[in-house]
CSV table of N, CA, C and O in Angstrom, one decimal:
chain,number,residue,atom,x,y,z
G,1,MET,N,-51.6,86.9,-4.4
G,1,MET,CA,-52.4,86.1,-3.6
G,1,MET,C,-52.0,84.6,-3.6
G,1,MET,O,-51.9,84.1,-4.7
G,2,ARG,N,-51.9,84.0,-2.5
G,2,ARG,CA,-51.6,82.5,-2.4
G,2,ARG,C,-52.6,81.9,-1.5
G,2,ARG,O,-52.7,82.3,-0.3
G,3,GLN,N,-53.4,81.0,-2.0
G,3,GLN,CA,-54.4,80.3,-1.2
G,3,GLN,C,-54.1,78.8,-1.2
G,3,GLN,O,-54.0,78.2,-2.2
G,4,LEU,N,-54.1,78.2,0.0
G,4,LEU,CA,-53.9,76.8,0.2
G,4,LEU,C,-55.2,76.1,0.4
G,4,LEU,O,-56.0,76.6,1.2
G,5,VAL,N,-55.5,75.0,-0.3
G,5,VAL,CA,-56.7,74.3,-0.1
G,5,VAL,C,-56.4,72.9,0.4
G,5,VAL,O,-55.5,72.2,-0.1
G,6,SER,N,-57.0,72.6,1.5
G,6,SER,CA,-56.8,71.3,2.2
G,6,SER,C,-58.0,70.4,2.0
G,6,SER,O,-59.1,70.8,1.9
G,7,SER,N,-57.7,69.1,1.8
G,7,SER,CA,-58.7,68.1,1.7
G,7,SER,C,-58.9,67.4,3.1
G,7,SER,O,-59.8,66.6,3.2
G,8,GLY,N,-58.1,67.7,4.0
G,8,GLY,CA,-58.2,67.1,5.4
G,8,GLY,C,-57.3,65.8,5.5
G,8,GLY,O,-57.3,65.1,6.5
G,9,SER,N,-56.6,65.5,4.4
G,9,SER,CA,-55.8,64.3,4.4
G,9,SER,C,-54.7,64.4,5.5
G,9,SER,O,-54.0,65.4,5.6
G,10,PRO,N,-54.5,63.3,6.3
G,10,PRO,CA,-53.4,63.4,7.3
G,10,PRO,C,-52.0,63.5,6.6
G,10,PRO,O,-51.1,63.9,7.3
G,11,PHE,N,-51.9,63.1,5.3
G,11,PHE,CA,-50.6,63.2,4.7
G,11,PHE,C,-50.2,64.6,4.3
G,11,PHE,O,-49.0,64.9,4.1
G,12,GLU,N,-51.1,65.6,4.3
G,12,GLU,CA,-50.8,66.9,3.9
G,12,GLU,C,-49.8,67.5,4.9
G,12,GLU,O,-48.8,68.1,4.4
G,13,GLY,N,-50.0,67.4,6.2
G,13,GLY,CA,-49.1,67.9,7.2
G,13,GLY,C,-47.8,67.1,7.2
G,13,GLY,O,-46.7,67.7,7.3
G,14,GLU,N,-47.9,65.8,7.2
G,14,GLU,CA,-46.8,64.9,7.3
G,14,GLU,C,-45.8,65.1,6.1
G,14,GLU,O,-44.6,65.2,6.3
G,15,ILE,N,-46.4,65.2,4.9
G,15,ILE,CA,-45.5,65.3,3.7
G,15,ILE,C,-45.2,66.8,3.4
G,15,ILE,O,-44.1,67.1,2.9
G,16,GLY,N,-46.1,67.7,3.8
G,16,GLY,CA,-45.9,69.1,3.5
G,16,GLY,C,-46.4,69.5,2.2
G,16,GLY,O,-45.7,70.1,1.4
G,17,PHE,N,-47.7,69.2,1.9
G,17,PHE,CA,-48.3,69.6,0.7
G,17,PHE,C,-49.8,70.0,0.9
G,17,PHE,O,-50.3,69.8,2.0
G,18,SER,N,-50.4,70.7,-0.1
G,18,SER,CA,-51.8,71.0,-0.1
G,18,SER,C,-52.5,70.3,-1.2
G,18,SER,O,-51.9,70.0,-2.2
G,19,ARG,N,-53.8,70.0,-1.0
G,19,ARG,CA,-54.6,69.4,-2.1
G,19,ARG,C,-54.5,70.3,-3.3
G,19,ARG,O,-54.3,69.8,-4.4
G,20,ALA,N,-54.6,71.6,-3.1
G,20,ALA,CA,-54.5,72.6,-4.2
G,20,ALA,C,-53.9,73.8,-3.7
G,20,ALA,O,-54.0,74.2,-2.5
G,21,VAL,N,-53.3,74.6,-4.6
G,21,VAL,CA,-52.7,75.9,-4.3
G,21,VAL,C,-53.2,76.8,-5.4
G,21,VAL,O,-53.0,76.5,-6.6
G,22,ARG,N,-53.8,78.0,-5.0
G,22,ARG,CA,-54.1,79.0,-5.9
G,22,ARG,C,-53.1,80.1,-5.8
G,22,ARG,O,-52.8,80.6,-4.7
G,23,SER,N,-52.6,80.6,-6.9
G,23,SER,CA,-51.6,81.7,-6.9
G,23,SER,C,-52.1,82.6,-8.0
G,23,SER,O,-52.1,82.2,-9.2
G,24,GLY,N,-52.7,83.7,-7.7
G,24,GLY,CA,-53.3,84.6,-8.6
G,24,GLY,C,-54.5,83.9,-9.3
G,24,GLY,O,-55.4,83.4,-8.5
G,25,ASN,N,-54.5,83.8,-10.6
G,25,ASN,CA,-55.6,83.1,-11.2
G,25,ASN,C,-55.3,81.6,-11.6
G,25,ASN,O,-56.1,81.0,-12.2
G,26,ARG,N,-54.2,81.1,-11.2
G,26,ARG,CA,-53.8,79.7,-11.4
G,26,ARG,C,-54.1,78.9,-10.2
G,26,ARG,O,-53.9,79.3,-9.1
G,27,ILE,N,-54.6,77.7,-10.5
G,27,ILE,CA,-54.8,76.7,-9.4
G,27,ILE,C,-54.1,75.4,-9.9
G,27,ILE,O,-54.3,74.9,-11.0
G,28,GLU,N,-53.3,74.9,-9.0
G,28,GLU,CA,-52.6,73.6,-9.3
G,28,GLU,C,-53.1,72.6,-8.2
G,28,GLU,O,-53.1,72.9,-7.0
G,29,VAL,N,-53.6,71.5,-8.7
G,29,VAL,CA,-54.1,70.4,-7.9
G,29,VAL,C,-53.1,69.3,-7.8
G,29,VAL,O,-52.7,68.8,-8.8
G,30,SER,N,-52.7,68.9,-6.6
G,30,SER,CA,-51.7,67.8,-6.4
G,30,SER,C,-52.2,66.5,-6.9
G,30,SER,O,-53.4,66.3,-7.1
G,31,GLY,N,-51.3,65.6,-7.0
G,31,GLY,CA,-51.7,64.2,-7.4
G,31,GLY,C,-52.8,63.8,-6.4
G,31,GLY,O,-52.7,63.8,-5.2
G,32,THR,N,-53.9,63.3,-7.0
G,32,THR,CA,-55.1,63.0,-6.3
G,32,THR,C,-55.5,61.6,-6.5
G,32,THR,O,-55.7,61.1,-7.6
G,33,ALA,N,-55.5,60.9,-5.3
G,33,ALA,CA,-55.8,59.4,-5.3
G,33,ALA,C,-57.3,59.2,-5.1
G,33,ALA,O,-58.0,60.0,-4.7
G,34,PRO,N,-57.7,58.0,-5.5
G,34,PRO,CA,-59.2,57.6,-5.4
G,34,PRO,C,-59.6,57.2,-4.0
G,34,PRO,O,-59.8,56.1,-3.7
G,35,ILE,N,-59.8,58.2,-3.1
G,35,ILE,CA,-60.1,58.0,-1.7
G,35,ILE,C,-61.4,58.6,-1.4
G,35,ILE,O,-61.7,59.8,-1.7
G,36,ARG,N,-62.3,57.8,-0.8
G,36,ARG,CA,-63.6,58.2,-0.3
G,36,ARG,C,-63.7,57.8,1.1
G,36,ARG,O,-63.5,56.6,1.4
G,37,ASP,N,-64.1,58.7,2.0
G,37,ASP,CA,-64.3,58.3,3.4
G,37,ASP,C,-63.1,57.6,4.0
G,37,ASP,O,-63.2,56.6,4.7
G,38,GLY,N,-61.9,58.0,3.6
G,38,GLY,CA,-60.6,57.5,4.1
G,38,GLY,C,-60.2,56.1,3.6
G,38,GLY,O,-59.3,55.5,4.0
G,39,LYS,N,-61.0,55.6,2.6
G,39,LYS,CA,-60.7,54.3,2.0
G,39,LYS,C,-60.6,54.4,0.5
G,39,LYS,O,-61.1,55.3,-0.1
G,40,THR,N,-59.8,53.4,-0.1
G,40,THR,CA,-59.7,53.4,-1.5
G,40,THR,C,-61.1,53.1,-2.1
G,40,THR,O,-61.8,52.2,-1.8
G,41,ALA,N,-61.5,53.9,-3.1
G,41,ALA,CA,-62.8,53.8,-3.8
G,41,ALA,C,-62.6,52.8,-5.0
G,41,ALA,O,-61.5,52.8,-5.6
G,42,GLY,N,-63.6,52.0,-5.2
G,42,GLY,CA,-63.6,51.2,-6.5
G,42,GLY,C,-62.4,50.3,-6.6
G,42,GLY,O,-61.8,50.3,-7.7
G,43,ILE,N,-62.0,49.6,-5.6
G,43,ILE,CA,-60.9,48.7,-5.7
G,43,ILE,C,-61.0,47.8,-7.0
G,43,ILE,O,-62.0,47.2,-7.2
G,44,GLY,N,-60.0,47.8,-7.8
G,44,GLY,CA,-60.0,47.1,-9.0
G,44,GLY,C,-60.7,47.6,-10.2
G,44,GLY,O,-60.8,47.0,-11.3
G,45,ASP,N,-61.3,48.8,-10.0
G,45,ASP,CA,-62.2,49.4,-11.0
G,45,ASP,C,-61.6,50.8,-11.4
G,45,ASP,O,-61.8,51.8,-10.7
G,46,ALA,N,-60.9,50.9,-12.6
G,46,ALA,CA,-60.3,52.1,-13.0
G,46,ALA,C,-61.3,53.2,-13.3
G,46,ALA,O,-61.1,54.4,-13.0
G,47,TYR,N,-62.5,52.9,-13.8
G,47,TYR,CA,-63.5,53.9,-14.0
G,47,TYR,C,-64.0,54.5,-12.7
G,47,TYR,O,-64.0,55.8,-12.6
G,48,GLU,N,-64.3,53.7,-11.7
G,48,GLU,CA,-64.8,54.3,-10.4
G,48,GLU,C,-63.6,55.1,-9.7
G,48,GLU,O,-63.9,56.1,-9.1
G,49,GLN,N,-62.4,54.6,-9.8
G,49,GLN,CA,-61.3,55.3,-9.2
G,49,GLN,C,-61.1,56.6,-9.9
G,49,GLN,O,-60.8,57.7,-9.2
G,50,THR,N,-61.2,56.7,-11.2
G,50,THR,CA,-61.0,57.9,-11.9
G,50,THR,C,-62.1,58.9,-11.5
G,50,THR,O,-61.9,60.1,-11.3
G,51,LYS,N,-63.4,58.4,-11.5
G,51,LYS,CA,-64.5,59.3,-11.0
G,51,LYS,C,-64.2,59.9,-9.6
G,51,LYS,O,-64.4,61.1,-9.4
G,52,ALA,N,-63.7,59.0,-8.7
G,52,ALA,CA,-63.4,59.5,-7.4
G,52,ALA,C,-62.3,60.6,-7.4
G,52,ALA,O,-62.5,61.6,-6.7
G,53,CYS,N,-61.3,60.4,-8.1
G,53,CYS,CA,-60.2,61.4,-8.2
G,53,CYS,C,-60.7,62.7,-8.8
G,53,CYS,O,-60.4,63.8,-8.3
G,54,LEU,N,-61.5,62.6,-9.9
G,54,LEU,CA,-62.0,63.8,-10.5
G,54,LEU,C,-63.0,64.6,-9.6
G,54,LEU,O,-63.0,65.8,-9.6
G,55,GLU,N,-63.8,63.9,-8.8
G,55,GLU,CA,-64.7,64.5,-7.9
G,55,GLU,C,-63.9,65.3,-6.9
G,55,GLU,O,-64.3,66.5,-6.5
G,56,ILE,N,-62.8,64.8,-6.4
G,56,ILE,CA,-61.9,65.5,-5.4
G,56,ILE,C,-61.3,66.7,-6.1
G,56,ILE,O,-61.2,67.8,-5.5
G,57,ILE,N,-60.8,66.5,-7.3
G,57,ILE,CA,-60.2,67.6,-8.0
G,57,ILE,C,-61.2,68.8,-8.2
G,57,ILE,O,-60.9,69.9,-8.0
G,58,VAL,N,-62.4,68.4,-8.7
G,58,VAL,CA,-63.4,69.5,-8.9
G,58,VAL,C,-63.7,70.2,-7.6
G,58,VAL,O,-63.8,71.5,-7.6
G,59,LYS,N,-63.8,69.5,-6.6
G,59,LYS,CA,-64.1,70.1,-5.3
G,59,LYS,C,-63.0,71.0,-4.8
G,59,LYS,O,-63.2,72.1,-4.3
G,60,ALA,N,-61.8,70.6,-5.1
G,60,ALA,CA,-60.6,71.5,-4.7
G,60,ALA,C,-60.6,72.7,-5.5
G,60,ALA,O,-60.3,73.8,-5.0
G,61,VAL,N,-60.8,72.6,-6.8
G,61,VAL,CA,-60.8,73.8,-7.7
G,61,VAL,C,-61.9,74.7,-7.3
G,61,VAL,O,-61.7,76.0,-7.2
G,62,GLU,N,-63.1,74.2,-7.0
G,62,GLU,CA,-64.2,75.1,-6.5
G,62,GLU,C,-63.9,75.7,-5.2
G,62,GLU,O,-64.2,76.9,-5.0
G,63,ALA,N,-63.2,75.0,-4.3
G,63,ALA,CA,-62.8,75.6,-3.0
G,63,ALA,C,-61.8,76.7,-3.2
G,63,ALA,O,-61.7,77.6,-2.3
G,64,ALA,N,-61.1,76.7,-4.3
G,64,ALA,CA,-60.1,77.8,-4.6
G,64,ALA,C,-60.7,78.9,-5.4
G,64,ALA,O,-60.0,79.8,-5.8
G,65,GLY,N,-62.0,78.8,-5.6
G,65,GLY,CA,-62.7,79.8,-6.4
G,65,GLY,C,-62.9,79.6,-7.8
G,65,GLY,O,-63.3,80.5,-8.6
G,66,GLY,N,-62.6,78.4,-8.3
G,66,GLY,CA,-62.7,78.1,-9.7
G,66,GLY,C,-63.9,77.2,-10.0
G,66,GLY,O,-64.7,77.0,-9.1
G,67,LYS,N,-64.0,76.8,-11.2
G,67,LYS,CA,-65.1,75.9,-11.6
G,67,LYS,C,-64.5,74.9,-12.6
G,67,LYS,O,-63.4,75.1,-13.1
G,68,PRO,N,-65.2,73.8,-12.8
G,68,PRO,CA,-64.7,72.7,-13.7
G,68,PRO,C,-64.2,73.3,-15.1
G,68,PRO,O,-63.2,72.8,-15.6
G,69,SER,N,-64.9,74.2,-15.6
G,69,SER,CA,-64.5,74.8,-16.9
G,69,SER,C,-63.2,75.6,-16.9
G,69,SER,O,-62.7,75.9,-18.0
G,70,ASP,N,-62.7,75.9,-15.7
G,70,ASP,CA,-61.4,76.5,-15.6
G,70,ASP,C,-60.3,75.6,-15.7
G,70,ASP,O,-59.1,76.0,-15.8
G,71,ILE,N,-60.5,74.3,-15.6
G,71,ILE,CA,-59.5,73.3,-15.7
G,71,ILE,C,-58.9,73.2,-17.1
G,71,ILE,O,-59.7,73.0,-18.0
G,72,ILE,N,-57.6,73.4,-17.2
G,72,ILE,CA,-57.0,73.5,-18.5
G,72,ILE,C,-56.1,72.3,-18.8
G,72,ILE,O,-55.6,72.1,-19.9
G,73,ARG,N,-55.7,71.5,-17.8
G,73,ARG,CA,-54.8,70.4,-18.0
G,73,ARG,C,-55.1,69.3,-16.9
G,73,ARG,O,-55.4,69.6,-15.8
G,74,THR,N,-55.1,68.1,-17.4
G,74,THR,CA,-55.1,66.9,-16.5
G,74,THR,C,-54.0,66.0,-16.9
G,74,THR,O,-53.6,65.8,-18.0
G,75,ARG,N,-53.5,65.3,-15.8
G,75,ARG,CA,-52.4,64.3,-16.0
G,75,ARG,C,-52.9,63.0,-15.3
G,75,ARG,O,-53.1,63.1,-14.1
G,76,ILE,N,-53.2,62.0,-16.0
G,76,ILE,CA,-53.8,60.7,-15.4
G,76,ILE,C,-52.7,59.7,-15.4
G,76,ILE,O,-52.2,59.2,-16.5
G,77,PHE,N,-52.3,59.3,-14.2
G,77,PHE,CA,-51.3,58.3,-14.0
G,77,PHE,C,-52.0,56.9,-13.8
G,77,PHE,O,-52.9,56.8,-12.9
G,78,LEU,N,-51.6,55.9,-14.6
G,78,LEU,CA,-52.2,54.6,-14.5
G,78,LEU,C,-51.1,53.5,-14.2
G,78,LEU,O,-50.1,53.6,-14.9
G,79,THR,N,-51.4,52.6,-13.3
G,79,THR,CA,-50.5,51.5,-13.1
G,79,THR,C,-50.7,50.4,-14.1
G,79,THR,O,-49.8,49.5,-14.1
G,80,ASP,N,-51.7,50.4,-14.9
G,80,ASP,CA,-52.0,49.4,-15.9
G,80,ASP,C,-52.6,50.1,-17.1
G,80,ASP,O,-53.8,50.5,-17.1
G,81,MET,N,-51.8,50.3,-18.1
G,81,MET,CA,-52.3,51.1,-19.3
G,81,MET,C,-53.4,50.4,-20.1
G,81,MET,O,-54.1,51.0,-20.8
G,82,SER,N,-53.6,49.1,-19.8
G,82,SER,CA,-54.7,48.4,-20.5
G,82,SER,C,-56.1,48.9,-20.0
G,82,SER,O,-57.1,48.6,-20.7
G,83,VAL,N,-56.2,49.7,-18.9
G,83,VAL,CA,-57.4,50.2,-18.4
G,83,VAL,C,-57.7,51.6,-18.8
G,83,VAL,O,-58.6,52.3,-18.3
G,84,TRP,N,-56.9,52.1,-19.7
G,84,TRP,CA,-57.0,53.6,-20.1
G,84,TRP,C,-58.3,53.9,-20.6
G,84,TRP,O,-58.8,55.1,-20.3
G,85,LYS,N,-59.0,53.1,-21.3
G,85,LYS,CA,-60.3,53.4,-21.8
G,85,LYS,C,-61.4,53.6,-20.7
G,85,LYS,O,-62.3,54.4,-20.8
G,86,GLN,N,-61.2,52.8,-19.6
G,86,GLN,CA,-62.1,53.0,-18.5
G,86,GLN,C,-61.9,54.4,-17.8
G,86,GLN,O,-62.8,55.1,-17.5
G,87,ALA,N,-60.6,54.8,-17.7
G,87,ALA,CA,-60.3,56.1,-17.1
G,87,ALA,C,-60.7,57.2,-18.1
G,87,ALA,O,-61.3,58.2,-17.6
G,88,ALA,N,-60.5,57.0,-19.4
G,88,ALA,CA,-60.9,58.0,-20.4
G,88,ALA,C,-62.4,58.2,-20.3
G,88,ALA,O,-62.9,59.3,-20.5
G,89,LYS,N,-63.2,57.1,-20.2
G,89,LYS,CA,-64.7,57.2,-20.1
G,89,LYS,C,-65.1,58.2,-19.0
G,89,LYS,O,-65.9,59.1,-19.2
G,90,ALA,N,-64.5,57.9,-17.8
G,90,ALA,CA,-64.9,58.8,-16.6
G,90,ALA,C,-64.4,60.2,-16.9
G,90,ALA,O,-65.1,61.2,-16.5
G,91,HIS,N,-63.2,60.4,-17.4
G,91,HIS,CA,-62.7,61.7,-17.7
G,91,HIS,C,-63.6,62.4,-18.7
G,91,HIS,O,-64.0,63.6,-18.5
G,92,GLY,N,-64.1,61.7,-19.7
G,92,GLY,CA,-64.9,62.3,-20.8
G,92,GLY,C,-66.3,62.7,-20.2
G,92,GLY,O,-66.9,63.7,-20.7
G,93,GLU,N,-66.8,62.0,-19.2
G,93,GLU,CA,-68.1,62.4,-18.6
G,93,GLU,C,-68.0,63.7,-18.0
G,93,GLU,O,-69.0,64.5,-17.9
G,94,ILE,N,-66.9,64.1,-17.5
G,94,ILE,CA,-66.8,65.4,-16.8
G,94,ILE,C,-66.2,66.5,-17.8
G,94,ILE,O,-66.7,67.6,-17.8
G,95,PHE,N,-65.3,66.1,-18.6
G,95,PHE,CA,-64.6,67.1,-19.4
G,95,PHE,C,-64.9,67.0,-20.9
G,95,PHE,O,-64.2,67.6,-21.7
G,96,GLY,N,-65.9,66.3,-21.3
G,96,GLY,CA,-66.2,66.1,-22.7
G,96,GLY,C,-66.4,67.4,-23.4
G,96,GLY,O,-66.0,67.6,-24.6
G,97,ASP,N,-67.1,68.4,-22.8
G,97,ASP,CA,-67.3,69.7,-23.4
G,97,ASP,C,-66.2,70.7,-23.1
G,97,ASP,O,-65.9,71.6,-23.8
G,98,ILE,N,-65.5,70.5,-22.0
G,98,ILE,CA,-64.4,71.4,-21.5
G,98,ILE,C,-63.1,71.1,-22.3
G,98,ILE,O,-62.4,72.1,-22.6
G,99,ARG,N,-62.8,69.9,-22.5
G,99,ARG,CA,-61.7,69.4,-23.2
G,99,ARG,C,-60.3,70.0,-22.9
G,99,ARG,O,-59.7,70.7,-23.7
G,100,PRO,N,-59.9,69.8,-21.6
G,100,PRO,CA,-58.6,70.3,-21.2
G,100,PRO,C,-57.5,69.5,-21.9
G,100,PRO,O,-57.7,68.4,-22.4
G,101,ALA,N,-56.3,70.1,-22.0
G,101,ALA,CA,-55.1,69.3,-22.4
G,101,ALA,C,-55.0,68.1,-21.4
G,101,ALA,O,-55.2,68.3,-20.2
G,102,SER,N,-54.6,67.0,-21.9
G,102,SER,CA,-54.6,65.8,-21.0
G,102,SER,C,-53.6,64.8,-21.5
G,102,SER,O,-53.3,64.7,-22.6
G,103,SER,N,-53.0,64.1,-20.5
G,103,SER,CA,-52.0,63.0,-20.7
G,103,SER,C,-52.4,61.8,-19.9
G,103,SER,O,-52.9,61.9,-18.8
G,104,PHE,N,-52.2,60.6,-20.5
G,104,PHE,CA,-52.3,59.4,-19.8
G,104,PHE,C,-50.9,58.8,-19.7
G,104,PHE,O,-50.2,58.6,-20.7
G,105,ILE,N,-50.4,58.6,-18.5
G,105,ILE,CA,-49.1,58.3,-18.2
G,105,ILE,C,-49.0,56.9,-17.5
G,105,ILE,O,-49.6,56.8,-16.4
G,106,GLY,N,-48.3,56.0,-18.0
G,106,GLY,CA,-48.1,54.7,-17.3
G,106,GLY,C,-47.0,54.8,-16.3
G,106,GLY,O,-46.0,55.4,-16.5
G,107,THR,N,-47.3,54.2,-15.1
G,107,THR,CA,-46.3,54.1,-14.0
G,107,THR,C,-46.4,52.7,-13.4
G,107,THR,O,-47.4,52.1,-13.5
G,108,ASN,N,-45.3,52.3,-12.9
G,108,ASN,CA,-45.3,50.9,-12.3
G,108,ASN,C,-45.9,50.8,-11.0
G,108,ASN,O,-46.3,49.7,-10.5
G,109,ALA,N,-46.1,51.9,-10.2
G,109,ALA,CA,-46.7,51.8,-8.9
G,109,ALA,C,-47.1,53.2,-8.4
G,109,ALA,O,-46.6,54.2,-8.9
G,110,LEU,N,-48.1,53.2,-7.5
G,110,LEU,CA,-48.5,54.4,-6.8
G,110,LEU,C,-48.3,54.1,-5.3
G,110,LEU,O,-48.0,53.0,-5.0
G,111,ILE,N,-48.5,55.1,-4.5
G,111,ILE,CA,-48.2,54.9,-3.0
G,111,ILE,C,-48.9,53.7,-2.4
G,111,ILE,O,-48.4,52.9,-1.7
G,112,ASN,N,-50.2,53.6,-2.8
G,112,ASN,CA,-51.0,52.5,-2.3
G,112,ASN,C,-51.2,51.5,-3.4
G,112,ASN,O,-51.7,51.9,-4.5
G,113,PRO,N,-50.9,50.2,-3.2
G,113,PRO,CA,-51.1,49.2,-4.3
G,113,PRO,C,-52.5,49.0,-4.8
G,113,PRO,O,-52.8,48.5,-5.9
G,114,GLU,N,-53.5,49.5,-4.0
G,114,GLU,CA,-54.9,49.4,-4.4
G,114,GLU,C,-55.3,50.5,-5.5
G,114,GLU,O,-56.3,50.4,-6.2
G,115,TRP,N,-54.5,51.5,-5.5
G,115,TRP,CA,-54.7,52.6,-6.5
G,115,TRP,C,-54.3,52.3,-7.9
G,115,TRP,O,-53.1,52.0,-8.1
G,116,LEU,N,-55.2,52.3,-8.8
G,116,LEU,CA,-54.9,52.1,-10.2
G,116,LEU,C,-54.7,53.4,-10.9
G,116,LEU,O,-54.1,53.5,-12.0
G,117,VAL,N,-55.2,54.5,-10.3
G,117,VAL,CA,-55.2,55.8,-10.9
G,117,VAL,C,-54.8,56.9,-9.9
G,117,VAL,O,-55.2,56.9,-8.7
G,118,GLU,N,-54.1,57.9,-10.4
G,118,GLU,CA,-53.8,59.1,-9.6
G,118,GLU,C,-53.8,60.3,-10.6
G,118,GLU,O,-53.3,60.1,-11.7
G,119,ILE,N,-54.4,61.4,-10.3
G,119,ILE,CA,-54.6,62.5,-11.3
G,119,ILE,C,-54.1,63.8,-10.7
G,119,ILE,O,-54.5,64.1,-9.6
G,120,GLU,N,-53.5,64.6,-11.5
G,120,GLU,CA,-53.1,66.0,-11.2
G,120,GLU,C,-53.9,66.9,-12.2
G,120,GLU,O,-54.3,66.4,-13.3
G,121,ALA,N,-54.1,68.1,-11.8
G,121,ALA,CA,-54.9,69.0,-12.7
G,121,ALA,C,-54.3,70.5,-12.5
G,121,ALA,O,-53.8,70.8,-11.4
G,122,SER,N,-54.5,71.2,-13.5
G,122,SER,CA,-54.2,72.7,-13.5
G,122,SER,C,-55.4,73.4,-14.0
G,122,SER,O,-56.1,73.0,-14.9
G,123,ALA,N,-55.6,74.6,-13.4
G,123,ALA,CA,-56.8,75.4,-13.8
G,123,ALA,C,-56.3,76.9,-13.8
G,123,ALA,O,-55.3,77.2,-13.2
G,124,GLU,N,-57.0,77.6,-14.7
G,124,GLU,CA,-56.8,79.1,-14.7
G,124,GLU,C,-58.1,79.8,-14.8
G,124,GLU,O,-58.9,79.5,-15.7
G,125,ILE,N,-58.3,80.6,-13.8
G,125,ILE,CA,-59.6,81.4,-13.7
G,125,ILE,C,-59.5,82.6,-14.6
G,125,ILE,O,-58.6,83.4,-14.5
G,126,VAL,N,-60.4,82.7,-15.6
G,126,VAL,CA,-60.5,83.8,-16.4
G,126,VAL,C,-61.8,84.6,-16.1
G,126,VAL,O,-62.9,84.1,-16.3
G,127,ASP,N,-61.6,85.7,-15.5
G,127,ASP,CA,-62.8,86.5,-15.1
G,127,ASP,C,-63.4,87.2,-16.2
G,127,ASP,O,-62.9,87.6,-17.2
């Protein structure tokens, strides 16, 4: 079984990707930017941007038939590693009890210069 999950982003068709893809019991969520209502959320605020990314990721996992506790890995890309504690706080609010494997990765830029954070996630549904 292969299921594609769309977020409605105009980039999905242009670039050729899905917000998430479920294959069997695995769900892979694409790099997720902090976008709400078509605009960057929390400009200059890594905590708010991380929350926005994680909300989108949880919604995509749920659309693919999973739940937050099925998330087994997150990768958090930051353009400024000095804000990692802000991103970690938002991550911990959602995943404090779930505790997926996680990485914080510094990068010099993301597609939009307003984005401080972009996050990928992997999930596995165990019935």
